[in-house]
Coordinates of C-alpha atoms and ligand atoms in Angstrom, one line a residue:
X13 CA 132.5 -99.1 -57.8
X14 CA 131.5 -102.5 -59.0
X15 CA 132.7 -103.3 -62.3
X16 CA 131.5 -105.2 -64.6
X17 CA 134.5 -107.1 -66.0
X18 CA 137.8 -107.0 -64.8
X19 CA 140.6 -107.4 -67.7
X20 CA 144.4 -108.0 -67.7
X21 CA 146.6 -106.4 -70.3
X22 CA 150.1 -107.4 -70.7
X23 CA 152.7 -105.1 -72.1
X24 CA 150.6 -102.1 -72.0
X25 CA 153.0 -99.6 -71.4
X26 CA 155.0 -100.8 -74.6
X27 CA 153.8 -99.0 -78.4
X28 CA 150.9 -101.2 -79.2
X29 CA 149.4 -102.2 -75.6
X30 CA 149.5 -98.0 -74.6
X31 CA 146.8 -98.0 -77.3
X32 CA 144.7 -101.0 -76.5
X33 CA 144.9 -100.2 -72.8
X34 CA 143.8 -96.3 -73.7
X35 CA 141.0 -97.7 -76.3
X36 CA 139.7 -99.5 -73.3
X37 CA 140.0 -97.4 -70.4
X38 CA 138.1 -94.7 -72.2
X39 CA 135.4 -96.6 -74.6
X40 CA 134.4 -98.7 -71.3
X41 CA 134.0 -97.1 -67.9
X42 CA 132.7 -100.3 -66.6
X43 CA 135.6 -102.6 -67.0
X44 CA 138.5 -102.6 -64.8
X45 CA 141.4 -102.8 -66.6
X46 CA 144.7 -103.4 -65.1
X47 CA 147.8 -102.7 -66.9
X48 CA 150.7 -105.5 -66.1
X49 CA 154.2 -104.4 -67.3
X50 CA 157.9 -105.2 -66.1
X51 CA 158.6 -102.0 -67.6
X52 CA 161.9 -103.2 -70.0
X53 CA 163.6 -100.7 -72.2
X54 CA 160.6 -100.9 -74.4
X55 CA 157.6 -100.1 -71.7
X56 CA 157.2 -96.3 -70.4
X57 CA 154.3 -94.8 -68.4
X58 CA 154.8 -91.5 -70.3
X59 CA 152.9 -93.4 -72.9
X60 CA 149.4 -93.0 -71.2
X61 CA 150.2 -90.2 -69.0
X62 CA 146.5 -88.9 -70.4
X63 CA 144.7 -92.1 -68.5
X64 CA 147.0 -92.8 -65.4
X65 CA 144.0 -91.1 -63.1
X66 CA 141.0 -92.7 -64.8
X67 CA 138.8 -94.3 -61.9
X68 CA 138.6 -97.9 -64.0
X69 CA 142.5 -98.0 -64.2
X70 CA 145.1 -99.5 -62.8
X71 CA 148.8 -100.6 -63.4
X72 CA 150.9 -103.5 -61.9
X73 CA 154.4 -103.4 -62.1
X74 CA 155.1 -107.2 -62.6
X75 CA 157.5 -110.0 -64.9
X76 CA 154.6 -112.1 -66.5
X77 CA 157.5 -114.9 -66.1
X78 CA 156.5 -114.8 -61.7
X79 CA 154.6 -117.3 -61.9
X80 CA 153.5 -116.9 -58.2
X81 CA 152.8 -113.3 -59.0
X82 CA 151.1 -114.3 -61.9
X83 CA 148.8 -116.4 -59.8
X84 CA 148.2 -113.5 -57.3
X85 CA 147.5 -111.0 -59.4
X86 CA 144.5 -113.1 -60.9
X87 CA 142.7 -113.6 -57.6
X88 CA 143.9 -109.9 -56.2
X89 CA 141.6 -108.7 -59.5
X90 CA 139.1 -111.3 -60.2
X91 CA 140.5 -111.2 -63.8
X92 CA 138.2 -112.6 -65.7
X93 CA 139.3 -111.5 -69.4
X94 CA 143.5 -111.3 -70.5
X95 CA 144.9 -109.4 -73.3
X96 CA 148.6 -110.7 -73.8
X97 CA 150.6 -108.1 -75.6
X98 CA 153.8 -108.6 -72.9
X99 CA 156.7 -109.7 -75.0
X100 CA 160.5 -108.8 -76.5
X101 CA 159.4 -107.8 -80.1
X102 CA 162.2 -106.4 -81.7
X103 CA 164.3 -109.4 -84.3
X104 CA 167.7 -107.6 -84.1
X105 CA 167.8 -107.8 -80.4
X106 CA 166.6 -111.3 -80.9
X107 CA 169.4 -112.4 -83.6
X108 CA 172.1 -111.0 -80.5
X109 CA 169.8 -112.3 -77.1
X110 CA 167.3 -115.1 -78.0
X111 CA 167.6 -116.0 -74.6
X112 CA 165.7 -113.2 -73.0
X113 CA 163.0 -114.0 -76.2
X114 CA 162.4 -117.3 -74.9
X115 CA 162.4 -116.5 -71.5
X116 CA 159.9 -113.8 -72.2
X117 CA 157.6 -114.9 -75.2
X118 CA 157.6 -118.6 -74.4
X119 CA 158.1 -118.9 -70.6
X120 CA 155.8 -115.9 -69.9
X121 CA 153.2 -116.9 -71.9
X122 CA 153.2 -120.0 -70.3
X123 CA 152.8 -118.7 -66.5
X124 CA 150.3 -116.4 -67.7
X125 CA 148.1 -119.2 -69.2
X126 CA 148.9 -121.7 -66.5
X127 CA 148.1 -118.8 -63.5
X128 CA 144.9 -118.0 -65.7
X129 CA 144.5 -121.8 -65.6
X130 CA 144.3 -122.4 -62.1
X131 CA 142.6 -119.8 -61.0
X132 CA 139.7 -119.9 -63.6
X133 CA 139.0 -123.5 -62.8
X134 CA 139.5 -122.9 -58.8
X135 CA 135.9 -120.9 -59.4
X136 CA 132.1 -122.3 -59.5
X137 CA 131.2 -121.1 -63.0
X138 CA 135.5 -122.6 -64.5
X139 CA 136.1 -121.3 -68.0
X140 CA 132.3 -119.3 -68.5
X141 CA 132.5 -115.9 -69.7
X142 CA 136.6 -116.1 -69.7
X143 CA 138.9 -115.4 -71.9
X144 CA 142.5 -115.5 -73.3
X145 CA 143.2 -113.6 -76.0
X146 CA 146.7 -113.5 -77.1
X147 CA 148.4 -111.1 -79.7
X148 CA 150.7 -112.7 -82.2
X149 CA 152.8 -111.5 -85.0
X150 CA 152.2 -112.4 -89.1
X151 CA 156.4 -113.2 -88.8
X152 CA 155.5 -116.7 -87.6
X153 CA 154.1 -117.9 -91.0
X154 CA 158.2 -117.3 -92.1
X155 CA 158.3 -114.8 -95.3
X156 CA 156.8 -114.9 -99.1
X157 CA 158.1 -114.8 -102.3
X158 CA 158.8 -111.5 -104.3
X159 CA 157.2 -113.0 -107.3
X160 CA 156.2 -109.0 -108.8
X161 CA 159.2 -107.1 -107.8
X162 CA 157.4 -104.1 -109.8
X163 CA 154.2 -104.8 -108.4
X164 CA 150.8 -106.0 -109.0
X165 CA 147.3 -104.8 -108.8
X166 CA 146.0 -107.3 -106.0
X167 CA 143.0 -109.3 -105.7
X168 CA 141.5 -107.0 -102.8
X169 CA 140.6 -103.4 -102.4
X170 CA 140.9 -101.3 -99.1
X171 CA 140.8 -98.4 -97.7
X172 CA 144.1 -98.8 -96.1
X173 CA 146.4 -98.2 -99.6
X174 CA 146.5 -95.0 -101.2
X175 CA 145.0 -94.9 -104.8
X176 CA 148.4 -94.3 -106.3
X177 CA 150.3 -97.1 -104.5
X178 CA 148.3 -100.2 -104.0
X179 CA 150.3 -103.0 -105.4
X180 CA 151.1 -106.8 -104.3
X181 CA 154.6 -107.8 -104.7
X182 CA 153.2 -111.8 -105.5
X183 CA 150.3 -113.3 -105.8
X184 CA 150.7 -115.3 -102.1
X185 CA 149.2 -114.2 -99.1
X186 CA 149.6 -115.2 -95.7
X187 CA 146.4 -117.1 -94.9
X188 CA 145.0 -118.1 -91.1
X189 CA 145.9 -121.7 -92.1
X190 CA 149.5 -120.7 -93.1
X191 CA 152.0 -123.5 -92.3
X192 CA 154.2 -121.9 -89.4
X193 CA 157.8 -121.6 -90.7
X194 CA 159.7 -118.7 -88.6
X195 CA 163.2 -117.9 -89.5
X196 CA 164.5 -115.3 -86.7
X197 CA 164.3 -116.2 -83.0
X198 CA 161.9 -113.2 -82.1
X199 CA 159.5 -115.3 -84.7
X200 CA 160.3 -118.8 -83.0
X201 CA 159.5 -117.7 -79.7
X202 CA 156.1 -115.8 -80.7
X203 CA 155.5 -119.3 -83.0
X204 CA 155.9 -121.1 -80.1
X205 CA 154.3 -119.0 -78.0
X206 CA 151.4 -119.2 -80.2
X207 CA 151.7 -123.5 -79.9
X208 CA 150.6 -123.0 -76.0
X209 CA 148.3 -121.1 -76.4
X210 CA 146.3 -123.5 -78.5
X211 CA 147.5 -126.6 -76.6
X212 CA 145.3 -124.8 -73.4
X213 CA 142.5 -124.5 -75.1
X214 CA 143.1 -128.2 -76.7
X215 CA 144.1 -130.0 -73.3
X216 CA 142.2 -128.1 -70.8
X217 CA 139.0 -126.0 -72.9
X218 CA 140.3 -122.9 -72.4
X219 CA 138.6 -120.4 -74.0
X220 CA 141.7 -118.6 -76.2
X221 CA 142.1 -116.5 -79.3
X222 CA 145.2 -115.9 -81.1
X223 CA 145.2 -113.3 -83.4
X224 CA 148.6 -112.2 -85.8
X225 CA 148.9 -108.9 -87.0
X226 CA 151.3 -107.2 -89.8
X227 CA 153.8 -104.2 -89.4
X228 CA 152.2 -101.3 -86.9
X229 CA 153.2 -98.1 -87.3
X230 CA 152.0 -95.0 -85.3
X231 CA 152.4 -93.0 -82.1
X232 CA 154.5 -94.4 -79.1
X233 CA 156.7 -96.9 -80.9
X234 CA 160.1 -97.3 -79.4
X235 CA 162.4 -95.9 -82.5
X236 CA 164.6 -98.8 -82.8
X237 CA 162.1 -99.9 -85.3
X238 CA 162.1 -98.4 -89.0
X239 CA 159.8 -95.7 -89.0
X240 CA 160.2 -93.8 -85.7
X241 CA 164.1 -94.6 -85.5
X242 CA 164.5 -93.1 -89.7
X243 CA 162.2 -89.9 -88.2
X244 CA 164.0 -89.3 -85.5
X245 CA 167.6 -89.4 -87.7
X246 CA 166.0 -87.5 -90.6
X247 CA 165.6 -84.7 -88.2
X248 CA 169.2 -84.7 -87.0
X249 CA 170.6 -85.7 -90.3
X250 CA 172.2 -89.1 -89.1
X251 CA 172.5 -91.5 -91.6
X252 CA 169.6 -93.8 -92.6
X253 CA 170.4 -97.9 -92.5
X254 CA 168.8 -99.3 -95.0
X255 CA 169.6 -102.9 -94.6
X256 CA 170.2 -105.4 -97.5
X257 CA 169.0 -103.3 -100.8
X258 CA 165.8 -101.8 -99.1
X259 CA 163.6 -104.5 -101.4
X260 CA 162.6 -106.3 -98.2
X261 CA 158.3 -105.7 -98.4
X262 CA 156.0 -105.4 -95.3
X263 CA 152.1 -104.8 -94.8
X264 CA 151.6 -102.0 -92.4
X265 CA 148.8 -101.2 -90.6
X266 CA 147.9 -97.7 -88.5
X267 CA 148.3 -99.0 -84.8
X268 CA 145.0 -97.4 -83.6
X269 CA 143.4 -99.9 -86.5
X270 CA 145.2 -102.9 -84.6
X271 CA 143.8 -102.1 -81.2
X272 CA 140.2 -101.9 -82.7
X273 CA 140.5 -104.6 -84.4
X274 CA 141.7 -106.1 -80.6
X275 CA 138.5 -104.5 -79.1
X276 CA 136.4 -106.3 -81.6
X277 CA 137.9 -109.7 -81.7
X278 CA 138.1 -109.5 -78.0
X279 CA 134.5 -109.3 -77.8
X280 CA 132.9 -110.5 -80.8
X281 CA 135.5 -113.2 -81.8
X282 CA 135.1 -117.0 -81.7
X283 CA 137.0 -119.6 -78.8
X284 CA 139.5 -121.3 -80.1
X285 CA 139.4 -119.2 -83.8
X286 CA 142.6 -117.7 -85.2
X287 CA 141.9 -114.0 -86.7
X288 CA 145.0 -112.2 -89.1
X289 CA 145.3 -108.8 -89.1
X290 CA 146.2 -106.3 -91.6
X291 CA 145.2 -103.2 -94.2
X292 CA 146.6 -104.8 -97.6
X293 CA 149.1 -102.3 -97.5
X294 CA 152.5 -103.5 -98.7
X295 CA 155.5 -101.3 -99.4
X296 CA 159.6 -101.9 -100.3
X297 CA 161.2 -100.6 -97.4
X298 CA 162.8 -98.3 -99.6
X299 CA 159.8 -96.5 -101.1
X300 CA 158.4 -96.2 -97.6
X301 CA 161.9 -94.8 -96.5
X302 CA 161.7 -92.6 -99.2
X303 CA 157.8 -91.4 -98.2
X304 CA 159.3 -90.8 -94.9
X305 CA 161.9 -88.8 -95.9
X306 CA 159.9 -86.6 -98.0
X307 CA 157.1 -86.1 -95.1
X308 CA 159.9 -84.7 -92.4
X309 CA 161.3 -82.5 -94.9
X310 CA 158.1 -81.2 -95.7
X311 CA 157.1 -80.3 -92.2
X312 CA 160.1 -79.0 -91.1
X313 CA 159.9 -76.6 -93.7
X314 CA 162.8 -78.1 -95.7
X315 CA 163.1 -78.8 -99.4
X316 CA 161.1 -82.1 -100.2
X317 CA 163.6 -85.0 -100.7
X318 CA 166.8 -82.8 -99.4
X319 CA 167.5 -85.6 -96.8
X320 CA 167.6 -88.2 -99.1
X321 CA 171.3 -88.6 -99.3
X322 CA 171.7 -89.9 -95.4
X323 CA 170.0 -93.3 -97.3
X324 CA 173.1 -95.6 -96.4
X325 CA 173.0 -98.9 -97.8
X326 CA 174.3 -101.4 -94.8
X327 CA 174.7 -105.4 -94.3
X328 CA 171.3 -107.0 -94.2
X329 CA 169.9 -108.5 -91.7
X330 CA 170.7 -112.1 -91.1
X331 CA 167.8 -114.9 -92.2
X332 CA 165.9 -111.3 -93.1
X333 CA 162.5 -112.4 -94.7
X334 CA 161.8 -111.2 -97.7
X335 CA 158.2 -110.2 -98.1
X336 CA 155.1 -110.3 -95.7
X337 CA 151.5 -109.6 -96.6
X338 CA 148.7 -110.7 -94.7
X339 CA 145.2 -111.4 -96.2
X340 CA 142.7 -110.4 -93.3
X341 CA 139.9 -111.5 -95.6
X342 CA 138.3 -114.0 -92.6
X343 CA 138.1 -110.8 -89.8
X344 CA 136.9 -108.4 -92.6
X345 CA 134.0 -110.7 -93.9
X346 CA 133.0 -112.6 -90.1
X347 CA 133.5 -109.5 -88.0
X348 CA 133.3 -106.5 -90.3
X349 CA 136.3 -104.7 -89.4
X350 CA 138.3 -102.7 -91.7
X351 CA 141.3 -100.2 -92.0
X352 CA 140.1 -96.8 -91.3
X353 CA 143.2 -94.4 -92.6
X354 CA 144.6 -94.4 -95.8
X355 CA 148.4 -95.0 -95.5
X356 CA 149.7 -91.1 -96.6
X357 CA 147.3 -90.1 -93.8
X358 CA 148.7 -91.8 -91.1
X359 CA 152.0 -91.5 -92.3
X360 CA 151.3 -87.7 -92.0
X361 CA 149.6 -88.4 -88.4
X362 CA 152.8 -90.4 -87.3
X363 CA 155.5 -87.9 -88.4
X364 CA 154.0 -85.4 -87.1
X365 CA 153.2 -86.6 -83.9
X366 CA 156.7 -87.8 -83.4
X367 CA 157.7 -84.0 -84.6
X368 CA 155.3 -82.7 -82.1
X369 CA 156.6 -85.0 -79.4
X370 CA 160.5 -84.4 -79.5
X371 CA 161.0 -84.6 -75.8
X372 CA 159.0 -88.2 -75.8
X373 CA 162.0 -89.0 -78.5
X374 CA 164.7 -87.5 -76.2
X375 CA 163.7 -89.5 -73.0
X376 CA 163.7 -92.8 -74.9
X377 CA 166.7 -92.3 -77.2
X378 CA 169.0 -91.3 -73.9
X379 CA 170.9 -93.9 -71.6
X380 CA 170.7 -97.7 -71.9
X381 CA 169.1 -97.4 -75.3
X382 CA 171.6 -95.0 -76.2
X383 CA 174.7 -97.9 -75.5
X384 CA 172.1 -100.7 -77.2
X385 CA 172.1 -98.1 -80.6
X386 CA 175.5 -97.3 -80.8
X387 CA 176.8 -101.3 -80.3
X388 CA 174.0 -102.2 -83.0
X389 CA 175.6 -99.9 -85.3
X390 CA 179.1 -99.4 -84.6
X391 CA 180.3 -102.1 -87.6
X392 CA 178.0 -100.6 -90.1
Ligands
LIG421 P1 156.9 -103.3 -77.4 O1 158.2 -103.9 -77.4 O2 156.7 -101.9 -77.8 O3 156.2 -103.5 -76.0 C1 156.3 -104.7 -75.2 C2 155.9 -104.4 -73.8 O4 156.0 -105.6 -73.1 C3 156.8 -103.4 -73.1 O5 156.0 -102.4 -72.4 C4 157.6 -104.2 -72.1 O6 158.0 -103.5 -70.9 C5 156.6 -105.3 -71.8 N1 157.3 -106.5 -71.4 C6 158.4 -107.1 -71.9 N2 158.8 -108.2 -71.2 C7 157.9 -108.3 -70.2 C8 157.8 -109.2 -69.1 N3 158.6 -110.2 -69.0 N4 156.8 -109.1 -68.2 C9 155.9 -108.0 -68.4 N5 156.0 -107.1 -69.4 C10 157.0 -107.3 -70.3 O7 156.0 -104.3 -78.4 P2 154.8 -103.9 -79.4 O8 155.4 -103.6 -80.7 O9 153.9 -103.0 -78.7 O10 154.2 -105.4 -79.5 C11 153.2 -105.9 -78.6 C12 152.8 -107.3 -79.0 O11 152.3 -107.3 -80.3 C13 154.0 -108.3 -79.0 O12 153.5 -109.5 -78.5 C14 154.4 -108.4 -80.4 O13 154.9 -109.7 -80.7 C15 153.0 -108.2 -81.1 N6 153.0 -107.6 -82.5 C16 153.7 -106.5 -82.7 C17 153.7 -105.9 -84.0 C18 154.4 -104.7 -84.4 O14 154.5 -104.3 -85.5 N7 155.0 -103.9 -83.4 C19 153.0 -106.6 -85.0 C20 152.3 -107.8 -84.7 C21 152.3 -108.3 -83.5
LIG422 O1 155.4 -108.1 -89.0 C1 155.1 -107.8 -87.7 C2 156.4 -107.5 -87.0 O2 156.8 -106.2 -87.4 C3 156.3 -107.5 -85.4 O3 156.0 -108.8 -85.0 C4 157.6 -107.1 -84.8 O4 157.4 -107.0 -83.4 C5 157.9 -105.7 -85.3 O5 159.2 -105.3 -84.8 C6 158.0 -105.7 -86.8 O6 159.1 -106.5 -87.3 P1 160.1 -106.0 -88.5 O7 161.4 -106.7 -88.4 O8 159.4 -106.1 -89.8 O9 160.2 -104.4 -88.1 P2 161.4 -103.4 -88.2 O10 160.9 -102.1 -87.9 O11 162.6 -103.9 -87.3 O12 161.9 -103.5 -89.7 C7 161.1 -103.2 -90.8 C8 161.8 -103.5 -92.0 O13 162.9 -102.5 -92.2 C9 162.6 -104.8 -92.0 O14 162.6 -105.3 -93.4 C10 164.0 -104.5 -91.6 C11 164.2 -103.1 -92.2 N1 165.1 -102.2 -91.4 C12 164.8 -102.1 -90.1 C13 165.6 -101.2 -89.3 C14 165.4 -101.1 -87.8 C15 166.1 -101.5 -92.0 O15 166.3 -101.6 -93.2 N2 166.9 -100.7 -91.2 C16 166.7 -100.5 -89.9 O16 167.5 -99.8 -89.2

C-alpha cells in the first residue's frame, strides 16, 4: 500500500507516546507511522498490544542517540513528518543520573534533528511539507509563586476543573513567552533540548514546532510518578510519600487530551510557533493524594478515606518547584482545542483502569524497577 505520509514517533512505547502513536494508527489508515523506541525501563510494547497488527504500523527498536541509525531510519521510511516524545522524563532519576538526561534529551534530540536535517535537504522538494514537531515539558519555564495558598477563582473557565474545585493558587501563569528558568536537571536538559530545536529552524529553515505541556495523568504511566505509583500502594497498603508538606501545586491534564491536542498542532499548527498545553486544572499534591485515596477505597469496596493513614510525610525533593500552571489561552483561541474530561472523571477513568489492569502493574513494578524503588526509598 502506498501511503500517504510516513511519520516518525519517538518514545512511543513510553505513557504519553502509546497514546499519540494509537490516536494515529487508528484515526489515519493512510499514514505510516513508525514507532522508534530503545525500549528503557520506561518503554513496553504491552502498552499498544491492541495496534501491534494494524497494516499502517510499524515499530523500530532503536537509541535516537545512533546517529547513523538515525540517518537510516529516515531514508529506510521516507519520513517525512517526526513526533519526538523519546526522552528520560522522570526528575528524581534526574537529581541521581543527569548524565543519562543529557545524553538522552539533549544528545538525542540533536541526532534526530541533524539526521532529519540531512536527509530532508538531500531531496528535490528540501524542507516542503516536513515537519519537526517536538514535545516539551511546562517544567522548563522553572516554577511560580504560591501567592493564594487557599486559592483563587481564576481568570479562565474550562471544562477540565470540576465545579467544586477550580481554583488558582496565584495570579501568574506560565505564558508561551515565559523566560526559561529550569531548576532540576530533567528540566535543563528538556530546556536545552528545546534551544536546538529552535536554532534548526533558525540556522537552517527547518520547519519545527515545540509544544510544552503540564502534568499528564492517565492509562499506561510508569508508576514511579505520583498518581499511578500512590494507586498501586493504596491497594497494597504501603505507605504514601508525600514529599515536602504536599503544598507543592501542578496543572494536570487527561493524557488522551495531550495527544489530541498533538494531533491538532501537528497538523494545523504554525512553523516555527511555540503552543502550551494544559486544562487549568491545578491541585496541592495533597488534595489530589487525598482524591486518590478516596477513589481506590471506593472501588475496592472499602470505606472511603480508610487508607488515608499510609499518607507519610518524607524529605522533599531537592530544588522541588513549587507551583506550575500553564495558561493554554494561544492553542485554545488559534486552534480551538480544549480539555474534554472534567478532572473527577478521568480520575475515575485512571483508577480504574489501573484497578482493572493489575497484571500491567505487576509486570512493570517487578525486577530492575523493583531495585530502582527500593534504593529511592530506602532513607525515607
Ligand atoms: P516516558 O518516560 O513514559 O516514556 C519515554 C519513552 O522514551 C520510553 O518509551 C523510553 O523507552 C523512550 N526512550 C528513552 N530514551 C530513549 C532513547 N535514547 N532512544 C529512544 N527511545 C528512548 O515519558 P512520558 O511521560 O510519556 O513523556 C514523553 C515526552 O513528553 C517526554 O519528552 C517528556 O519530557 C514530555 N512531557 C511529559 C509530561 C508528563 O506529564 N509525563 C508532561 C509534559 C511533557
Ligand atoms: O509538568 C510536566 C512534568 O510532569 C513532566 O515534564 C515530567 O516528565 C513528569 O514526570 C511530571 O513531573 P513532576 O515532577 O511534576 O511529576 P511527579 O509525578 O514525579 O510528581 C508530581 C508531584 O508529586 C511533584 O510535586 C512531586 C510530588 N511527589 C512525587 C512522587 C513520585 C511526591 O510527593 N511523592 C512521590 O513519591
Amino acid at each position: 500500500m502506498e501511503f500517504k505520509r510516513h511519520i516518525l514517533i519517538t518514545g512511543g512505547a513510553g505513557f504519553i507516546g502509546s497514546h499519540v502513536v494509537r490516536l494515529f494508527v487508528n484515526k489515519y489508515p493512510e499514514y505510516h507511522i513508525i514507532n522508534l523506541d530503545r525500549l528503557t525501563y520506561a518503554g513496553n510494547l504491552a502498552n499498544l498490544k491492541d495496534i501491534e497488527n494494524q497494516p499502517n504500523y510499524t515499530f523500530v527498536k532503536a537509541d535516537i542517540c545512533d546517529y547513523e541509525k538515525m540517518q537510516e531510519i529516515m531514508q529506510q521510511y521516507r519520513v517525512d513528518g517526526i513526533i519526538h516524545l523519546a526522552a528520560e522524563s522522570h526528575v528524581d532519576r534526574s537529581i541521581k543520573d543527569p548524565f543519562t538526561f543529557a545524553r538522552t534529551n539533549v544528545m538525542g534530540t540533536l541526532s534526530l534533528l541533524q539526521a532529519a536535517k540531512v536527509y530532508w535537504e538531500s531531496l528535490p522538494e528540501k524542507y516542503e511539507g516536513k515537519r519537526f514537531y517536538h514535545i516539551s515539558t511546562d517544567e522548563v519555564y522553572g516554577a511560580l509563586k504560591m501567592t493564594h495558598p487557599e486559592g483563587i477563582q481564576p481568570p479562565f473557565t474550562t471544562t477540565a476543573s470540576s465545579e467544586t474545585h477550580h481554583l488558582a493558587y496565584g495570579e501568574e501563569f506560565f505564558l508561551e513567552t515565559t523566560k526559561y528558568n529550569p531548576h532540576s536537571p530533567y528540566s535543563a536538559s528538556k530546556a536545552s533540548s528545546d534551544h536546538f530545536v529552535r536554532a534548526f529552524h533558525d540556522t537552517y529553515g527547518m520547519p519545527t514546532i515545540v509544544t510544552n505541556c503540564s502534568n499528564n495523568y492517565g492509562p499506561y504511566q510508569f508508576p514511579e510518578k505520583l498518581i499511578p505509583l500512590f494507586i498501586n500502594n493504596i491497594r497494597h497498603r504501603k505507605p504514601l510519600p508525600v514529599y515536602g508538606k504536599g503544598e507543592n501545586v501542578r496543572d494536570w491534564l487527561y493524557v488522551e487530551d495531550h495527544a489530541r491536542a498533538i494531533d491538532i498542532i501537528f497538523h494545523h499548527g504554525k512553523i516555527a510557533e511555540t503552543y502550551n498545553i494544559g486544562g487549568f486544572n491545578e491541585w496541592k499534591n495533597i488534595d489530589i493524594i487525598k482524591v486518590v485515596i478516596k477513589t481506590v477505597d471506593r472501588l475496592l469496596g472499602r470505606k472511603e478515606g480508610e487508607d488515608m493513614d499510609l499518607i507519610t510525610y518524607v524529605t522533599d525533593r531537592p530544588g522541588h518547584d513549587m507551583r506550575y500552571a500553564i495558561d493554554s489561552t494561544k492553542l485554545q483561541r488559534e486552534l480551538g482545542w480544549e480539555p474534554s474530561l472534567q478532572f473527577e472523571e478521568g480520575i475515575e477513568k485512571t483508577v480504574r483502569w489501573y484497578l482493572d489492569n493489575q497484571e500491567w502493574m505487576d509486570n512493570v513494578t517487578s525486577g530492575d524497577y523493583q531495585k530502582y524503588y527500593e534504593n529511592m526509598y530506602k532513607n525515607r
